[in-house]
């Protein structure tokens, strides 16, 4: 994956060459960021937004066009005498991000262009729990290769790959998936199983990617929020002051194992009364008297929409347990918002009343609005979108990492 690294300037005469290189790198990012935020823009407009001189902007823009980050096209005729104007925009036929996702019951792939627009979608249903990690990763790689080939036919070149997984990804180099209990994985490195060493993705926790996707999708996102989602397990991500909070070792966000009934049912993790035993997918299906076949979330939504009493009771129970757990999160980190993502977003019509009621009854030491709890508009696509958008965000933050020439016919 293209990194997010920031340019850093040094002091003193000995550091001058590195400082000049760092300054140009930073200015490339400034220009790309201006076009991303305000484009299409003329070169003069870019100078106005960035404070850079027009000659500097012209040189930087030429380099960015050469790297494939920007395109420059003629604008519509203005009716004025003279040459037509030209406008800069992010290239929709250049570098792109490939997001991959391994879920307990599916595999997914998504390619987005530099504008953040999804151009390729792939999803296949797979029962991945308990299967050998190497087999699942090989199938994910094959799905990613199909998505990349389709993207190449659209003129897109994959510049980075990120893999969303339902497990802990520690804060350490090497791309380790530390523990993915609902898959049955322990200490798995995708690089050890990926068929093509040149296309190994960077793994990341699916809840973290869902939260980042939510943050990037919103025009005016909350600075501090909790994003909680569910599939077989329950994951949460904390965005604090606009930054993803991972914890000391990358284990932050294990909301599913927060005890809501300390003497309750035994959880697969070994503890008792964890939230997953009351608001996880398996628990809701069991309470509703439904078998875990096909797409369980769609089944629950269909039965709830039809007014099935057992399903409505199960979702009410899950919402109350989720509200109880989220009360602790609110009192601990004082967020602006709570966002229900993943399966919870698609079941929000039936979960939100009991979640909001539980929060209203228990949050007494600070102001709290029921509207602060809301469903994500991204639904179950959040993690794979976040994975794809991660590369795009990294390119915009540091376009100097792109090669000088972008050719979609060459392998990425």
Coordinates of C-alpha atoms in Angstrom, one line a residue:
X1 CA 0.0 0.0 0.0
X2 CA 1.2 3.5 -0.7
X3 CA 2.0 5.0 2.7
X4 CA 0.5 8.0 4.4
X5 CA 4.0 9.4 5.3
X6 CA 4.3 13.1 5.9
X7 CA 7.2 15.2 4.5
X8 CA 9.5 16.4 7.2
X9 CA 12.0 19.3 6.7
X10 CA 15.3 19.5 8.5
X11 CA 17.3 22.5 9.6
X12 CA 20.8 23.7 8.8
X13 CA 22.9 23.9 5.7
X14 CA 23.8 20.2 5.6
X15 CA 20.1 19.2 5.4
X16 CA 19.3 21.6 2.5
X17 CA 19.1 19.0 -0.3
X18 CA 16.8 16.8 1.8
X19 CA 14.8 19.8 2.8
X20 CA 14.3 21.0 -0.8
X21 CA 13.1 17.5 -1.7
X22 CA 10.8 17.4 1.3
X23 CA 9.4 20.8 0.4
X24 CA 8.5 19.7 -3.1
X25 CA 7.0 16.5 -1.8
X26 CA 4.9 18.5 0.6
X27 CA 3.8 21.0 -2.2
X28 CA 2.8 18.1 -4.5
X29 CA 0.5 17.0 -1.7
X30 CA -0.8 20.6 -1.2
X31 CA -1.7 20.9 -4.9
X32 CA -3.4 17.4 -5.0
X33 CA -5.3 18.2 -1.8
X34 CA -6.6 21.5 -3.2
X35 CA -7.9 19.8 -6.4
X36 CA -9.4 17.0 -4.3
X37 CA -11.2 19.4 -2.0
X38 CA -12.2 22.1 -4.5
X39 CA -11.7 20.8 -8.0
X40 CA -12.1 21.1 -10.9
X41 CA -9.7 24.1 -10.7
X42 CA -7.7 26.1 -13.1
X43 CA -4.0 26.5 -12.4
X44 CA -4.6 30.0 -11.3
X45 CA -7.3 28.8 -8.9
X46 CA -4.8 26.3 -7.5
X47 CA -2.4 29.1 -6.9
X48 CA -5.1 31.1 -5.1
X49 CA -6.1 28.2 -2.9
X50 CA -2.6 27.1 -2.0
X51 CA -0.7 30.4 -1.8
X52 CA 2.0 29.0 -4.2
X53 CA 3.2 31.1 -7.1
X54 CA 1.8 30.3 -10.6
X55 CA 5.2 29.1 -11.9
X56 CA 5.5 26.8 -8.9
X57 CA 2.0 25.5 -9.5
X58 CA 2.6 24.9 -13.2
X59 CA 5.7 22.8 -12.4
X60 CA 4.0 20.8 -9.7
X61 CA 0.9 20.2 -11.9
X62 CA 3.0 19.0 -14.8
X63 CA 4.7 16.5 -12.5
X64 CA 1.3 15.3 -11.0
X65 CA -0.1 14.9 -14.5
X66 CA 3.0 12.8 -15.4
X67 CA 2.5 10.6 -12.3
X68 CA -1.2 10.1 -13.3
X69 CA -2.7 11.8 -10.3
X70 CA -4.3 14.7 -12.2
X71 CA -5.8 15.4 -15.5
X72 CA -6.3 18.7 -17.3
X73 CA -9.2 19.2 -19.7
X74 CA -10.8 22.0 -21.6
X75 CA -13.7 23.6 -19.8
X76 CA -17.0 24.4 -21.5
X77 CA -16.9 27.5 -23.8
X78 CA -17.6 30.6 -21.7
X79 CA -18.7 32.8 -24.7
X80 CA -15.6 35.0 -24.1
X81 CA -13.0 35.7 -26.8
X82 CA -9.8 33.8 -26.5
X83 CA -8.6 30.2 -25.8
X84 CA -11.0 27.9 -23.8
X85 CA -10.1 27.6 -20.2
X86 CA -8.5 24.4 -18.8
X87 CA -9.4 22.7 -15.6
X88 CA -7.6 20.3 -13.3
X89 CA -9.3 17.3 -11.7
X90 CA -8.3 14.0 -10.0
X91 CA -7.6 11.4 -12.6
X92 CA -10.5 8.9 -13.0
X93 CA -8.4 6.7 -15.3
X94 CA -5.2 6.5 -13.3
X95 CA -4.0 5.2 -9.9
X96 CA -6.7 3.4 -7.9
X97 CA -7.2 1.6 -4.6
X98 CA -8.2 -2.1 -4.2
X99 CA -10.1 -3.0 -1.1
X100 CA -10.5 -6.7 -0.1
X101 CA -12.6 -8.1 2.7
X102 CA -12.6 -11.5 4.3
X103 CA -15.8 -12.0 6.3
X104 CA -17.1 -15.0 8.2
X105 CA -19.6 -15.7 5.4
X106 CA -18.3 -13.8 2.4
X107 CA -15.4 -12.4 0.4
X108 CA -15.5 -9.0 -1.2
X109 CA -13.4 -6.7 -3.4
X110 CA -13.8 -3.1 -4.5
X111 CA -11.7 -0.8 -6.7
X112 CA -12.1 3.0 -6.3
X113 CA -10.6 5.7 -8.5
X114 CA -8.7 8.7 -7.1
X115 CA -12.0 10.6 -6.8
X116 CA -13.1 7.9 -4.3
X117 CA -15.7 6.6 -6.7
X118 CA -16.3 2.8 -6.7
X119 CA -15.7 1.4 -10.1
X120 CA -15.6 -2.3 -9.5
X121 CA -17.6 -4.4 -7.0
X122 CA -17.2 -8.1 -6.3
X123 CA -18.8 -10.2 -3.6
X124 CA -19.1 -14.0 -3.2
X125 CA -20.7 -15.9 -0.3
X126 CA -18.2 -18.2 1.4
X127 CA -18.4 -20.0 4.7
X128 CA -14.9 -19.1 5.9
X129 CA -15.1 -20.0 9.6
X130 CA -12.8 -22.9 10.4
X131 CA -11.4 -23.1 6.9
X132 CA -7.6 -23.1 6.5
X133 CA -6.3 -19.6 6.3
X134 CA -4.2 -20.3 3.2
X135 CA -7.2 -21.5 1.3
X136 CA -9.3 -18.5 2.2
X137 CA -6.5 -16.1 1.4
X138 CA -5.9 -17.7 -1.9
X139 CA -9.6 -17.3 -2.8
X140 CA -9.4 -13.6 -1.7
X141 CA -6.4 -13.1 -3.9
X142 CA -8.2 -14.6 -6.9
X143 CA -11.2 -12.4 -6.3
X144 CA -8.8 -9.4 -6.1
X145 CA -7.1 -10.4 -9.3
X146 CA -10.5 -10.5 -11.1
X147 CA -11.4 -7.0 -9.7
X148 CA -8.0 -5.7 -10.8
X149 CA -8.4 -7.0 -14.3
X150 CA -11.8 -5.4 -14.6
X151 CA -10.3 -2.1 -13.3
X152 CA -7.5 -2.3 -15.8
X153 CA -10.1 -2.5 -18.6
X154 CA -11.5 0.8 -17.3
X155 CA -8.0 2.4 -17.5
X156 CA -7.4 2.1 -13.8
X157 CA -4.1 1.0 -12.3
X158 CA -4.2 -0.5 -8.7
X159 CA -1.6 1.4 -6.7
X160 CA -2.3 -0.2 -3.3
X161 CA -4.2 -3.0 -1.6
X162 CA -5.7 -3.2 1.9
X163 CA -7.5 -6.3 3.4
X164 CA -10.3 -5.9 5.9
X165 CA -10.4 -8.8 8.4
X166 CA -12.7 -9.5 11.4
X167 CA -9.8 -9.8 13.9
X168 CA -7.1 -8.0 15.8
X169 CA -4.2 -6.5 13.7
X170 CA -1.5 -5.6 16.2
X171 CA 0.5 -2.4 15.9
X172 CA 3.6 -4.1 14.5
X173 CA 5.3 -4.4 11.1
X174 CA 4.9 -7.4 8.9
X175 CA 1.1 -7.6 8.3
X176 CA 0.1 -9.9 11.1
X177 CA -3.5 -10.9 11.8
X178 CA -3.0 -11.6 15.5
X179 CA -6.4 -13.2 16.4
X180 CA -9.5 -13.6 14.3
X181 CA -11.7 -15.8 16.6
X182 CA -14.7 -16.0 14.4
X183 CA -12.6 -17.3 11.6
X184 CA -10.6 -19.6 13.9
X185 CA -7.3 -17.9 12.9
X186 CA -4.3 -17.2 15.2
X187 CA -1.1 -15.4 14.2
X188 CA -1.7 -15.5 10.4
X189 CA 0.4 -13.4 8.0
X190 CA -1.2 -13.0 4.6
X191 CA 2.2 -12.7 3.0
X192 CA 2.9 -16.4 3.9
X193 CA -0.1 -17.5 1.9
X194 CA -0.6 -14.9 -0.9
X195 CA 0.1 -16.4 -4.3
X196 CA 1.7 -13.3 -5.7
X197 CA 4.3 -11.6 -3.5
X198 CA 3.9 -8.3 -5.4
X199 CA 0.2 -8.0 -4.6
X200 CA 0.1 -8.8 -0.9
X201 CA -2.4 -6.5 0.8
X202 CA -1.9 -4.8 4.1
X203 CA -4.4 -6.2 6.7
X204 CA -6.5 -4.0 8.9
X205 CA -9.3 -4.6 11.3
X206 CA -12.7 -4.4 9.5
X207 CA -14.3 -2.2 12.3
X208 CA -11.4 0.3 12.0
X209 CA -11.9 0.4 8.2
X210 CA -15.6 0.8 8.6
X211 CA -15.1 3.8 10.9
X212 CA -12.6 5.4 8.6
X213 CA -15.0 4.9 5.7
X214 CA -17.7 6.6 7.7
X215 CA -15.4 9.5 8.5
X216 CA -14.3 10.0 4.9
X217 CA -17.8 9.6 3.6
X218 CA -19.3 12.3 5.7
X219 CA -19.0 15.9 4.5
X220 CA -18.8 17.2 8.1
X221 CA -17.9 14.2 10.2
X222 CA -17.9 14.1 14.0
X223 CA -14.5 14.6 15.5
X224 CA -15.0 11.9 18.1
X225 CA -17.3 9.0 17.5
X226 CA -17.7 5.3 18.1
X227 CA -18.4 3.1 15.1
X228 CA -19.9 -0.3 16.0
X229 CA -20.7 -3.1 13.6
X230 CA -21.6 -6.7 13.6
X231 CA -21.3 -9.9 11.6
X232 CA -20.6 -13.1 13.4
X233 CA -18.9 -11.0 16.0
X234 CA -19.2 -7.4 17.2
X235 CA -16.4 -4.9 16.6
X236 CA -16.1 -1.2 17.4
X237 CA -13.7 1.5 16.4
X238 CA -12.9 4.7 18.2
X239 CA -12.2 7.9 16.3
X240 CA -10.9 10.5 18.8
X241 CA -10.2 14.0 17.7
X242 CA -10.4 13.0 14.1
X243 CA -7.8 10.2 14.5
X244 CA -8.3 6.4 14.7
X245 CA -7.5 5.3 18.2
X246 CA -5.9 1.8 18.1
X247 CA -4.7 1.4 21.7
X248 CA -1.2 0.6 22.9
X249 CA -1.0 -2.7 21.0
X250 CA -3.9 -2.4 18.4
X251 CA -6.5 -4.1 20.6
X252 CA -8.8 -1.1 21.1
X253 CA -12.5 -1.6 20.2
X254 CA -13.3 -5.1 21.4
X255 CA -16.8 -4.0 22.3
X256 CA -18.2 -7.4 21.7
X257 CA -16.4 -8.7 24.8
X258 CA -17.6 -6.0 27.1
X259 CA -19.6 -7.7 29.8
X260 CA -23.3 -6.7 29.9
X261 CA -24.4 -9.5 32.2
X262 CA -21.4 -10.5 34.3
X263 CA -22.9 -13.8 35.4
X264 CA -24.5 -14.5 32.0
X265 CA -23.8 -17.0 29.2
X266 CA -20.3 -18.3 28.5
X267 CA -18.7 -16.6 25.5
X268 CA -16.4 -18.3 23.0
X269 CA -13.6 -16.0 24.4
X270 CA -13.9 -17.8 27.8
X271 CA -15.6 -15.0 29.7
X272 CA -19.2 -14.7 30.8
X273 CA -21.9 -12.2 29.8
X274 CA -20.1 -10.7 26.8
X275 CA -22.2 -8.4 24.5
X276 CA -21.8 -10.9 21.6
X277 CA -23.9 -13.4 23.5
X278 CA -26.8 -11.0 23.5
X279 CA -26.4 -8.8 20.4
X280 CA -24.3 -10.9 18.0
X281 CA -25.7 -12.4 14.9
X282 CA -25.9 -16.0 16.2
X283 CA -27.6 -14.8 19.5
X284 CA -30.2 -12.8 17.6
X285 CA -31.0 -15.7 15.2
X286 CA -31.2 -18.1 18.2
X287 CA -33.6 -15.8 20.1
X288 CA -35.7 -15.4 17.0
X289 CA -35.9 -19.1 16.4
X290 CA -34.2 -18.8 13.0
X291 CA -31.6 -21.1 11.4
X292 CA -28.3 -19.4 10.2
X293 CA -28.8 -20.1 6.5
X294 CA -28.4 -17.8 3.5
X295 CA -28.0 -14.2 4.4
X296 CA -29.0 -14.0 8.1
X297 CA -29.1 -10.2 8.1
X298 CA -31.5 -10.0 5.1
X299 CA -33.6 -12.8 6.8
X300 CA -33.9 -10.9 10.0
X301 CA -34.8 -7.7 8.2
X302 CA -37.4 -9.5 6.2
X303 CA -39.0 -11.2 9.2
X304 CA -38.9 -8.0 11.3
X305 CA -40.4 -6.0 8.4
X306 CA -43.3 -8.6 8.3
X307 CA -44.0 -8.0 12.0
X308 CA -42.8 -11.4 13.2
X309 CA -43.1 -11.2 17.0
X310 CA -40.1 -13.5 17.9
X311 CA -37.8 -11.6 15.6
X312 CA -38.9 -8.2 16.9
X313 CA -38.4 -9.5 20.5
X314 CA -34.9 -10.7 19.6
X315 CA -33.9 -7.4 18.0
X316 CA -35.3 -5.5 21.0
X317 CA -33.2 -7.6 23.4
X318 CA -30.2 -7.1 21.2
X319 CA -30.8 -3.3 21.1
X320 CA -31.0 -3.1 24.9
X321 CA -27.8 -5.1 25.3
X322 CA -26.1 -2.9 22.8
X323 CA -27.3 0.2 24.4
X324 CA -26.0 -1.0 27.8
X325 CA -22.5 -1.6 26.3
X326 CA -22.5 1.8 24.5
X327 CA -23.4 3.6 27.7
X328 CA -20.0 2.6 29.0
X329 CA -18.4 3.9 25.8
X330 CA -20.2 7.2 26.1
X331 CA -19.3 7.7 29.7
X332 CA -15.6 6.7 29.0
X333 CA -14.7 8.7 25.9
X334 CA -17.5 11.4 25.6
X335 CA -18.1 11.0 21.8
X336 CA -20.1 13.3 19.6
X337 CA -21.9 10.4 18.0
X338 CA -22.4 6.7 17.9
X339 CA -22.7 5.1 14.5
X340 CA -24.2 1.7 13.8
X341 CA -22.5 0.1 10.8
X342 CA -22.4 -3.2 9.1
X343 CA -25.4 -5.5 9.9
X344 CA -26.5 -3.1 12.5
X345 CA -27.1 -0.4 9.9
X346 CA -29.4 -2.6 8.0
X347 CA -31.3 -3.6 11.1
X348 CA -31.3 0.0 12.6
X349 CA -35.1 0.5 12.2
X350 CA -35.7 -2.2 14.8
X351 CA -32.5 -1.8 17.0
X352 CA -32.5 2.0 17.4
X353 CA -35.6 2.4 19.6
X354 CA -34.2 0.1 22.3
X355 CA -30.6 1.3 21.9
X356 CA -31.8 4.9 22.4
X357 CA -34.1 4.1 25.3
X358 CA -31.2 2.3 27.1
X359 CA -28.8 5.2 26.6
X360 CA -31.4 7.8 27.7
X361 CA -32.1 5.9 30.9
X362 CA -28.4 5.4 31.8
X363 CA -26.5 8.5 30.6
X364 CA -27.1 10.9 33.4
X365 CA -23.8 12.8 33.9
X366 CA -23.7 14.6 30.5
X367 CA -26.2 15.9 27.9
X368 CA -27.2 13.3 25.4
X369 CA -29.4 13.4 22.4
X370 CA -31.1 10.4 20.9
X371 CA -30.1 11.7 17.5
X372 CA -26.5 11.2 18.4
X373 CA -27.0 7.5 17.6
X374 CA -27.5 7.0 13.9
X375 CA -27.0 4.3 11.2
X376 CA -24.3 4.4 8.7
X377 CA -25.3 5.1 5.1
X378 CA -22.6 2.6 4.0
X379 CA -24.2 -0.4 5.6
X380 CA -22.2 -3.6 5.1
X381 CA -20.0 -2.1 2.4
X382 CA -18.2 0.1 4.9
X383 CA -15.1 -2.1 5.6
X384 CA -14.3 -2.9 2.0
X385 CA -14.9 0.7 0.9
X386 CA -12.6 1.9 3.8
X387 CA -10.0 -0.6 2.6
X388 CA -10.1 0.8 -1.0
X389 CA -10.3 4.4 0.1
X390 CA -7.2 4.0 2.3
X391 CA -5.0 3.8 -0.7
X392 CA -6.6 6.8 -2.4
X393 CA -6.3 8.9 0.8
X394 CA -2.6 7.9 1.0
X395 CA -2.0 8.9 -2.6
X396 CA -3.6 12.3 -2.1
X397 CA -1.6 12.8 1.1
X398 CA 1.7 11.9 -0.7
X399 CA 1.4 11.7 -4.5
X400 CA 5.3 11.7 -4.8
X401 CA 5.1 8.0 -4.1
X402 CA 3.5 7.3 -7.5
X403 CA 5.9 6.4 -10.3
X404 CA 6.6 9.0 -12.8
X405 CA 4.6 7.3 -15.5
X406 CA 1.2 5.6 -15.0
X407 CA 0.4 2.9 -17.6
X408 CA -2.7 0.7 -16.9
X409 CA -1.4 -1.9 -19.3
X410 CA 1.6 -2.6 -17.1
X411 CA 1.0 -5.0 -14.1
X412 CA 0.7 -3.2 -10.8

